[in-house]
PDB file of C-alpha atoms in Angstrom:
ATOM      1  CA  UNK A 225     -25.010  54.890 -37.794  1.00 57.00           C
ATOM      2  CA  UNK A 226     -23.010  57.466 -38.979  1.00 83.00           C
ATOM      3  CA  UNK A 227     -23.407  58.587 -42.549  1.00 93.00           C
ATOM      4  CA  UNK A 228     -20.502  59.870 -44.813  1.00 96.00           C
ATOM      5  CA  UNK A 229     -19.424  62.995 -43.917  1.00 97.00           C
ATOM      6  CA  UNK A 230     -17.752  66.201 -45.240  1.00 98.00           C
ATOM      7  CA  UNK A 231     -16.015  69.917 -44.657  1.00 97.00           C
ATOM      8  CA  UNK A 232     -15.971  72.156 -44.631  1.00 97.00           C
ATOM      9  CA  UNK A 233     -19.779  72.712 -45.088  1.00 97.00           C
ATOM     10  CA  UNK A 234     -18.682  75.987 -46.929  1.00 97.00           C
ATOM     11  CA  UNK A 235     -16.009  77.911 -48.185  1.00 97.00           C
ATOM     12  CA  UNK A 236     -14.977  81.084 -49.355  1.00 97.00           C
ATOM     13  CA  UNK A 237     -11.887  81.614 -51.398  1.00 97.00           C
ATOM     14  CA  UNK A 238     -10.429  84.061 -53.563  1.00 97.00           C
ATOM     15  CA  UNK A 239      -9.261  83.391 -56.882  1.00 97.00           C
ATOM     16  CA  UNK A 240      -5.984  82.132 -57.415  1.00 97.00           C
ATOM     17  CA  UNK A 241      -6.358  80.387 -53.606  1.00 97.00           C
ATOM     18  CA  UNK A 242      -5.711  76.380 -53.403  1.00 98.00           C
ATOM     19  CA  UNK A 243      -8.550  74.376 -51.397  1.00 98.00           C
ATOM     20  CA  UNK A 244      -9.198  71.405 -49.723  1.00 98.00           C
ATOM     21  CA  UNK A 245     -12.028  69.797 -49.321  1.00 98.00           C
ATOM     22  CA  UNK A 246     -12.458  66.804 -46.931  1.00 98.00           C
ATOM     23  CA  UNK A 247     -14.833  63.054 -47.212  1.00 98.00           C
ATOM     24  CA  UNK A 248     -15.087  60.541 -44.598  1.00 97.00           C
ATOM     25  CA  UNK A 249     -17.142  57.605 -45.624  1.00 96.00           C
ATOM     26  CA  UNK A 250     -19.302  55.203 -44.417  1.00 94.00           C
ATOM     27  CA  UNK A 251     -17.286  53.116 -42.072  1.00 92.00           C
ATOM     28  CA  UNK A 252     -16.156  49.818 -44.417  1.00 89.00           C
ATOM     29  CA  UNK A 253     -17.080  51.230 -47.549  1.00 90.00           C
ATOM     30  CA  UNK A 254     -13.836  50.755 -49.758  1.00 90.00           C
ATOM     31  CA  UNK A 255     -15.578  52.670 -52.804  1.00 89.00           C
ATOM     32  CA  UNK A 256     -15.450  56.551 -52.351  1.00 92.00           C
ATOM     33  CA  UNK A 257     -16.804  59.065 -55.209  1.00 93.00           C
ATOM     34  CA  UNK A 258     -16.125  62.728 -55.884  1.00 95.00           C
ATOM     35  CA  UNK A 259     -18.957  64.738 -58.011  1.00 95.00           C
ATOM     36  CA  UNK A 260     -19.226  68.169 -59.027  1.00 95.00           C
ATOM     37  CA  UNK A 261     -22.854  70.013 -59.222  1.00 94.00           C
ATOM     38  CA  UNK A 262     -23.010  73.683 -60.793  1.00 92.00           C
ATOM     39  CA  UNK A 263     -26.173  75.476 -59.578  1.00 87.00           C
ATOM     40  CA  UNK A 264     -28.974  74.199 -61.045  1.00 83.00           C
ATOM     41  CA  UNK A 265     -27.147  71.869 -63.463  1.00 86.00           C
ATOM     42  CA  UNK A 266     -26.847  67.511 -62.480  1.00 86.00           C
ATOM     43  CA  UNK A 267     -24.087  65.590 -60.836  1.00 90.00           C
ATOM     44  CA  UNK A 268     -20.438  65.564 -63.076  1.00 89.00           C
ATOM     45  CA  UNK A 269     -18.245  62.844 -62.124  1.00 89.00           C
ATOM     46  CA  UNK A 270     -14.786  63.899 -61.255  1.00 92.00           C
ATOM     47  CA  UNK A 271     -13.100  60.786 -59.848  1.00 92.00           C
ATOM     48  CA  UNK A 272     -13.640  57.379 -57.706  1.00 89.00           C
ATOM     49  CA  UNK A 273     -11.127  55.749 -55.767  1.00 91.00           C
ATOM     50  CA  UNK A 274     -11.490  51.720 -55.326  1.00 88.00           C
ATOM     51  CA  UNK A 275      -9.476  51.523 -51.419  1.00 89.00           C
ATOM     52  CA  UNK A 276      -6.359  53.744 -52.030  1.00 90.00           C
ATOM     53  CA  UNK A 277      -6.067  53.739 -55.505  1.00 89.00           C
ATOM     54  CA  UNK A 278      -7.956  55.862 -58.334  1.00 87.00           C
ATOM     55  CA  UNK A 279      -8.652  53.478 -61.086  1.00 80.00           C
ATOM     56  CA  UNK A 280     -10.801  56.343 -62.775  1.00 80.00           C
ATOM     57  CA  UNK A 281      -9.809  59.933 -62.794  1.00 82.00           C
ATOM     58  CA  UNK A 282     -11.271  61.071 -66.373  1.00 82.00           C
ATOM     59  CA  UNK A 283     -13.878  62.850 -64.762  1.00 87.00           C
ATOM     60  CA  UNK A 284     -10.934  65.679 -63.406  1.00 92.00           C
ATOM     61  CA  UNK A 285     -11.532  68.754 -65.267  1.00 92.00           C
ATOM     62  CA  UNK A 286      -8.141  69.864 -64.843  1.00 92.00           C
ATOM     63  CA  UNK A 287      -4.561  69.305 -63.373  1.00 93.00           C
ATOM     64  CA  UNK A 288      -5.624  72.033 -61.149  1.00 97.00           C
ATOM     65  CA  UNK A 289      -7.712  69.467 -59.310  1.00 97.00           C
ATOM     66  CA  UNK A 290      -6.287  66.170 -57.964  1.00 96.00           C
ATOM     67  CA  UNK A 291      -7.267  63.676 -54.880  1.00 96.00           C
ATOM     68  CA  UNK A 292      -6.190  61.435 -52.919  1.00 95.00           C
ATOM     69  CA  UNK A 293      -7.083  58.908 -50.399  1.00 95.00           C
ATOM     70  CA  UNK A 294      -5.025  57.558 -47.188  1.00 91.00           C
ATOM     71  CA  UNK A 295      -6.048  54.466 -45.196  1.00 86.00           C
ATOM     72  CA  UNK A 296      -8.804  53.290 -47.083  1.00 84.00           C
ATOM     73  CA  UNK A 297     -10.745  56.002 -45.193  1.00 92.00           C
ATOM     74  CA  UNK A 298     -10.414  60.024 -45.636  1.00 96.00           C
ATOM     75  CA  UNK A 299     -10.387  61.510 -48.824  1.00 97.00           C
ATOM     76  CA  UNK A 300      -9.000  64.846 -50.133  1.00 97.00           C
ATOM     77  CA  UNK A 301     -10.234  67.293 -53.243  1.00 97.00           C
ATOM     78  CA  UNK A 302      -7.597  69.531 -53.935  1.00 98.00           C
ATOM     79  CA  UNK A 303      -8.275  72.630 -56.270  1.00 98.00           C
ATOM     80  CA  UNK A 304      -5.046  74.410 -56.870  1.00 98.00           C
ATOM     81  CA  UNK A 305      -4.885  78.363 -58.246  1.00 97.00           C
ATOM     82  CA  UNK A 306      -9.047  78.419 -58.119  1.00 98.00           C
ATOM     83  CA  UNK A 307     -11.121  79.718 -60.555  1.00 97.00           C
ATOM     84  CA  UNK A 308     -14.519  81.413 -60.940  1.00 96.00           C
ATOM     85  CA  UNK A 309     -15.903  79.044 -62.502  1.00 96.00           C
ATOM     86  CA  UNK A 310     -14.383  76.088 -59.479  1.00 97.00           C
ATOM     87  CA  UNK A 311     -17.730  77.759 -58.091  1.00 97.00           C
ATOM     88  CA  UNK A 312     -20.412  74.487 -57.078  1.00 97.00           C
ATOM     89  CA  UNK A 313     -21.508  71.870 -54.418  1.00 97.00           C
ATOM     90  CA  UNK A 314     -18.370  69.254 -54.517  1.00 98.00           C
ATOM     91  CA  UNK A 315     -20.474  66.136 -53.418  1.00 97.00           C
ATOM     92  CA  UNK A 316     -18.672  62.901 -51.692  1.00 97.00           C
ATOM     93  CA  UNK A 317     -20.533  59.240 -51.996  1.00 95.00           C
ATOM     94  CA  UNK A 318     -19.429  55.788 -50.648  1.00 93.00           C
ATOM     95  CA  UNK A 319     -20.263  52.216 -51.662  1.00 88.00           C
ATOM     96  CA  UNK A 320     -19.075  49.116 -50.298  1.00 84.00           C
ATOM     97  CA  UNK A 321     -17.376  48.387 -53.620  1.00 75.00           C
ATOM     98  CA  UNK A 322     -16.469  45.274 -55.604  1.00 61.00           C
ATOM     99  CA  UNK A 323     -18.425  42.979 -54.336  1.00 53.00           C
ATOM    100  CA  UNK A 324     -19.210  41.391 -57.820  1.00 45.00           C
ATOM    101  CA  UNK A 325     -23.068  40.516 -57.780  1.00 45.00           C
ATOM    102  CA  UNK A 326     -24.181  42.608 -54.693  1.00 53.00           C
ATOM    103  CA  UNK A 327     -26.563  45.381 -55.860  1.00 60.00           C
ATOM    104  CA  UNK A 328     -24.184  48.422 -54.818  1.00 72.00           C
ATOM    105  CA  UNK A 329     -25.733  51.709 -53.407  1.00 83.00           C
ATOM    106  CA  UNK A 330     -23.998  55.435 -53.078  1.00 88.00           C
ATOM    107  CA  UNK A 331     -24.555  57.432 -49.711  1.00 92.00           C
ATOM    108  CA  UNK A 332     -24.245  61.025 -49.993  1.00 96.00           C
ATOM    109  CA  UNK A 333     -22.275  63.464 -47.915  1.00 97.00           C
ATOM    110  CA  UNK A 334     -24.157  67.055 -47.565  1.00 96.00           C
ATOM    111  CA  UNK A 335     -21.400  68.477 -49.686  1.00 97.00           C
ATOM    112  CA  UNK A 336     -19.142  71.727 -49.505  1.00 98.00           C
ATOM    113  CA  UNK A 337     -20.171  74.455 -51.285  1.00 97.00           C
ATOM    114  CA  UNK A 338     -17.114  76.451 -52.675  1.00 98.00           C
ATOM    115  CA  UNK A 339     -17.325  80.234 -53.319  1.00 97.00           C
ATOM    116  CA  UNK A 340     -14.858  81.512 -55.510  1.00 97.00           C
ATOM    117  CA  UNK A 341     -14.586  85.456 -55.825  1.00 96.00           C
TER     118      UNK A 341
ATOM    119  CA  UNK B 125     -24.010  59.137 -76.341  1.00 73.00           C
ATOM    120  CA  UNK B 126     -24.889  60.051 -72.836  1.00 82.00           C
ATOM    121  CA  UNK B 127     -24.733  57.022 -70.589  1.00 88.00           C
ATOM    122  CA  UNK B 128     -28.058  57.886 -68.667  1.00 93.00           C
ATOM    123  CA  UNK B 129     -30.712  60.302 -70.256  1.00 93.00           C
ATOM    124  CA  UNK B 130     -33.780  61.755 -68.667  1.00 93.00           C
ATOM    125  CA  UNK B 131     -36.413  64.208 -69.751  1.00 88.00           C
ATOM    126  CA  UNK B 132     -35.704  67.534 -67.460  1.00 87.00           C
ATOM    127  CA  UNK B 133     -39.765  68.393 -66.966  1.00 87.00           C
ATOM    128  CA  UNK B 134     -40.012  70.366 -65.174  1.00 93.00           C
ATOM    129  CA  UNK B 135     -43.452  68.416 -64.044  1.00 94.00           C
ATOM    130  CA  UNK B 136     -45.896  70.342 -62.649  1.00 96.00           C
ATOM    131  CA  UNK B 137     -48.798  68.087 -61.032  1.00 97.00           C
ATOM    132  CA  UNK B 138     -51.891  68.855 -58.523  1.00 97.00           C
ATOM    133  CA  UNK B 139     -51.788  67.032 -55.381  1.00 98.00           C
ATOM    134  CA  UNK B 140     -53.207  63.714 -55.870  1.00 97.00           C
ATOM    135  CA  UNK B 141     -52.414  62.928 -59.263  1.00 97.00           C
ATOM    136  CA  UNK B 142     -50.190  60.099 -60.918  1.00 97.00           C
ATOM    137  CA  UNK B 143     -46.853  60.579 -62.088  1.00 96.00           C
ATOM    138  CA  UNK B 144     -44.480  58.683 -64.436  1.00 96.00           C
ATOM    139  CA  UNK B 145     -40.695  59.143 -65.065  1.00 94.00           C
ATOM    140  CA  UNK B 146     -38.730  57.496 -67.647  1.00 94.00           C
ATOM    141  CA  UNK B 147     -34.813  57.178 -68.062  1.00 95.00           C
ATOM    142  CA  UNK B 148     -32.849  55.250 -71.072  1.00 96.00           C
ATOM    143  CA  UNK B 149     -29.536  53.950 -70.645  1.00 95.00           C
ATOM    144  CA  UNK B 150     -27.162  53.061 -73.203  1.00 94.00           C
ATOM    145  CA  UNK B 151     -24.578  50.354 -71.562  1.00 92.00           C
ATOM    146  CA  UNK B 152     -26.375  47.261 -71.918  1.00 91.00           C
ATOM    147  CA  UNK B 153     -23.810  45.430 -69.231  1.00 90.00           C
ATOM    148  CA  UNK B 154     -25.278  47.966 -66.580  1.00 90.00           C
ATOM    149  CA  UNK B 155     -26.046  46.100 -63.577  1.00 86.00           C
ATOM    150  CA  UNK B 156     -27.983  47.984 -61.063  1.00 89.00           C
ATOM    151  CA  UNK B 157     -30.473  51.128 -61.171  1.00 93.00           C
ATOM    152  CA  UNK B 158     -31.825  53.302 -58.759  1.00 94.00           C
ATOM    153  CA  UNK B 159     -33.676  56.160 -58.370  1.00 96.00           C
ATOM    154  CA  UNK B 160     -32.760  59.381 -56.223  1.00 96.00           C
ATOM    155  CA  UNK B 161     -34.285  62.172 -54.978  1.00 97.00           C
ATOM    156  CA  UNK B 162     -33.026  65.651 -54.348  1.00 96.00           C
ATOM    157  CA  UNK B 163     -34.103  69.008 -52.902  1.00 95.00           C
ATOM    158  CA  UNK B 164     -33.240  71.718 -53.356  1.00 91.00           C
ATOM    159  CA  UNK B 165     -29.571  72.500 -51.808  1.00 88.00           C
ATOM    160  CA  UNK B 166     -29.444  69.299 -50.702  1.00 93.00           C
ATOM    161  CA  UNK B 167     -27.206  65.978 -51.340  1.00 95.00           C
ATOM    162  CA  UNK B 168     -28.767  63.242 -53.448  1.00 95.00           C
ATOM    163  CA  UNK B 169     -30.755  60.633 -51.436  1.00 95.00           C
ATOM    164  CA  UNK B 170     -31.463  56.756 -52.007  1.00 93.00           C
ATOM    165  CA  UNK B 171     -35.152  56.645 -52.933  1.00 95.00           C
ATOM    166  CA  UNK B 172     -35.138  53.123 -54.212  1.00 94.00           C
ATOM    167  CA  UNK B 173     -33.362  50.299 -56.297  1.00 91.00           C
ATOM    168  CA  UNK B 174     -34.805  49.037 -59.474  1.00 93.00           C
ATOM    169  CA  UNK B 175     -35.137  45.474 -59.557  1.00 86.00           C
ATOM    170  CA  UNK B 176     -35.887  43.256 -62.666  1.00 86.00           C
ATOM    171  CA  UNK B 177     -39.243  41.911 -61.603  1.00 86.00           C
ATOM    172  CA  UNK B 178     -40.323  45.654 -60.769  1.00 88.00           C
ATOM    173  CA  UNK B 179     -40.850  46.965 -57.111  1.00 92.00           C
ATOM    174  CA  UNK B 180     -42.965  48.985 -55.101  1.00 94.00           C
ATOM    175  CA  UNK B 181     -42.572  51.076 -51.950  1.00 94.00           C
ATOM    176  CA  UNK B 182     -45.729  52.943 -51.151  1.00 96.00           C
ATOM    177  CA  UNK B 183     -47.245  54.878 -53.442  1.00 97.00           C
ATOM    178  CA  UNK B 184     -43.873  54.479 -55.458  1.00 97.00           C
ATOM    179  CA  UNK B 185     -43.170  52.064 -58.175  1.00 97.00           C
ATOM    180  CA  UNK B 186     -40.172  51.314 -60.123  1.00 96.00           C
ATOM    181  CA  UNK B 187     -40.001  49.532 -63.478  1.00 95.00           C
ATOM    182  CA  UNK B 188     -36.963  48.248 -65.345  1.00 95.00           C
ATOM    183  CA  UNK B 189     -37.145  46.663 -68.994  1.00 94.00           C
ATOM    184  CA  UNK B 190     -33.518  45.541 -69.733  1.00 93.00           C
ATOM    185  CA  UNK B 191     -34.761  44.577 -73.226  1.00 93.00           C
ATOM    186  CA  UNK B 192     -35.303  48.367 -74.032  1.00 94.00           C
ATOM    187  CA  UNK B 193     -32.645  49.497 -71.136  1.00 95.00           C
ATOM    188  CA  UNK B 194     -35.863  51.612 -69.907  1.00 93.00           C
ATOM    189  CA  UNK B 195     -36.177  52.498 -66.271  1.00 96.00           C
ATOM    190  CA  UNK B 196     -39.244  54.267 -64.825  1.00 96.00           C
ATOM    191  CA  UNK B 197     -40.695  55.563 -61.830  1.00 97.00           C
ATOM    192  CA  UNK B 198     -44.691  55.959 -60.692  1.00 97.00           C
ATOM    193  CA  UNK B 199     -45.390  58.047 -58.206  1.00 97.00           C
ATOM    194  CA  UNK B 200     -49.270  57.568 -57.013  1.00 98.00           C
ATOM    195  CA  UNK B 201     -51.189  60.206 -55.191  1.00 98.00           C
ATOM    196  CA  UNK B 202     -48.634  63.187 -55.464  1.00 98.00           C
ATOM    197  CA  UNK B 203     -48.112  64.479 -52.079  1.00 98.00           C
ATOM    198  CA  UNK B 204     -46.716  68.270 -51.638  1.00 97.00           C
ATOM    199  CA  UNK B 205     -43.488  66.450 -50.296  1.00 97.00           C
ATOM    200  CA  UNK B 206     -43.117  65.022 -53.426  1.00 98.00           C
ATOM    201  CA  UNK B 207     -41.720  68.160 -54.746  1.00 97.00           C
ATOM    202  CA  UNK B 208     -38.046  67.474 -55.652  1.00 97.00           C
ATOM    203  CA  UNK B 209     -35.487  66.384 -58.932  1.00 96.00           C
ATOM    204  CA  UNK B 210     -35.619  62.902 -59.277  1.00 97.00           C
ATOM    205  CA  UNK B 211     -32.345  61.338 -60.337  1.00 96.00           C
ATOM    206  CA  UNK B 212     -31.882  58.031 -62.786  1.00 95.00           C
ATOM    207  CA  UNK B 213     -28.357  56.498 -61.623  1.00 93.00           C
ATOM    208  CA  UNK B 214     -26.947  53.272 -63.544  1.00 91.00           C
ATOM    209  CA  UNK B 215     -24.582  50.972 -62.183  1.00 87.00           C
ATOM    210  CA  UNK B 216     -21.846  49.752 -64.501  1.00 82.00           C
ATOM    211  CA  UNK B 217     -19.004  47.840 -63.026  1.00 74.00           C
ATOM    212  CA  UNK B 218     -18.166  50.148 -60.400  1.00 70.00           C
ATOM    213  CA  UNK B 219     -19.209  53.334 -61.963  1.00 78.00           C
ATOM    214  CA  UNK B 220     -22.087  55.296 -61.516  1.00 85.00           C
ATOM    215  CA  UNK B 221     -23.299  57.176 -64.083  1.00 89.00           C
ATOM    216  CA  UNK B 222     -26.877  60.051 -63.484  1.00 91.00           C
ATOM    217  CA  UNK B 223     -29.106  61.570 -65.423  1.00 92.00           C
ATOM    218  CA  UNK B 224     -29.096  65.166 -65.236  1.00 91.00           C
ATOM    219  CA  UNK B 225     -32.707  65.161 -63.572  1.00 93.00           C
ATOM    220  CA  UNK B 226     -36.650  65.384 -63.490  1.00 95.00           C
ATOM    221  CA  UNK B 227     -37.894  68.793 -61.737  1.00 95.00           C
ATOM    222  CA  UNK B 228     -40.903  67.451 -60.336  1.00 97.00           C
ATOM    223  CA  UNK B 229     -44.101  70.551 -58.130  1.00 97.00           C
ATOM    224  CA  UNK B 230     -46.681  69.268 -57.069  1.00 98.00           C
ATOM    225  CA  UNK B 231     -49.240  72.312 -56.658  1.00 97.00           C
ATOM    226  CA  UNK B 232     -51.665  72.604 -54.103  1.00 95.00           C
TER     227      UNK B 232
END
């Protein structure tokens, strides 16, 4: 079936741009995740949306960045007036979510690798 | 305190040989484990869950000691294919938290 999926693949911005950055999930997974990975470095949390709403969003390094989520589906990274250092892999994940007991598992989109000049 | 910690390596291993990973977590409500794998430029992929009596796949074994809140991973005859970062990830509630990583060659 289809996996979760993300785009743009890649993108290019200059500094100072705002970006978007797309997840669709697994079909029926209610849990979606946003991470950040720096070349070379491990996965930073930025935020996790349970259905529509974001009960965690500690892992935002910024108001620059916020996110949203419509229909229990799509999700949106926005980075606002980008930075140099915005530079990384911004991975997506899904779950099934809050199913208390049931031994959840993340699926991994390929990611979208931002550029910033 | 980091919520998941793992030694970085790298490990560098001949084909053939045995393996071991370890990972500490500090949340002692944490309620399911896994282990990941990675290449290079790649997204994070399910390798296996961690289960409390201990599970194998293949030539790949998982261990969890809740007592300690020690995970680890055995990997038997290293294949080149091996060659990846292995991730620790911790459940907790509906967070998950990683470990930053073990670089793992296996050399011809």
């Amino acid at each position: 079936g289809a996996g979760v999926s993300q785009s743009p693949s890649n993108k290019v911005t200059e500094k100072g741009k705002d970006v978007e950055l797309r997840c669709d999930p697994i079909s029926g997974h209610t849990a979606l995740y946003w991470y950040r990975q720096r070349l070379g470095q491990g996965l930073e949390f930025l935020i996790y949306f349970q259905g529509n709403s974001a009960p965690d969003k500690s892992g935002l390094p910024s108001d620059r960045f916020s996110a949203e989520r419509t229909g229990e589906s799509v999700s949106t990274l926005t980075i606002q007036r980008t930075q140099q250092e915005d530079s990384a892999v911004y991975l997506c994940a899904s779950s099934l979510g809050g199913l208390a007991g049931f031994q959840e598992t993340q699926y991994f989109g390929p990611g979208t690798r931002l550029l910033v000049l | 305190r980091k919520e998941v910690e793992q030694d970085p390596g790298p490990f560098n291993v001949p084909e053939g040989a045995t393996v071991a990973f370890n990972c500490t977590y500090s949340n002692s409500a944490s309620q399911s484990f896994f282990w990941y794998r990675q290449d290079c430029r790649k997204e994070p992929k399910l390798l296996m869950s961690v289960y409390s009596s201990g599970n194998e796949d293949g030539r790949f074994t998982a261990q969890l000691n809740r007592a300690s809140q020690y995970i680890s991973l055995l990997i038997r005859d290293s294949k080149l294919s091996d060659s990846a970062t292995y991730l620790c990830v911790v459940n907790t509630g509906n967070q998950f938290y990683f470990g930053t990583g073990t670089s793992l060659t296996v050399i011809p």
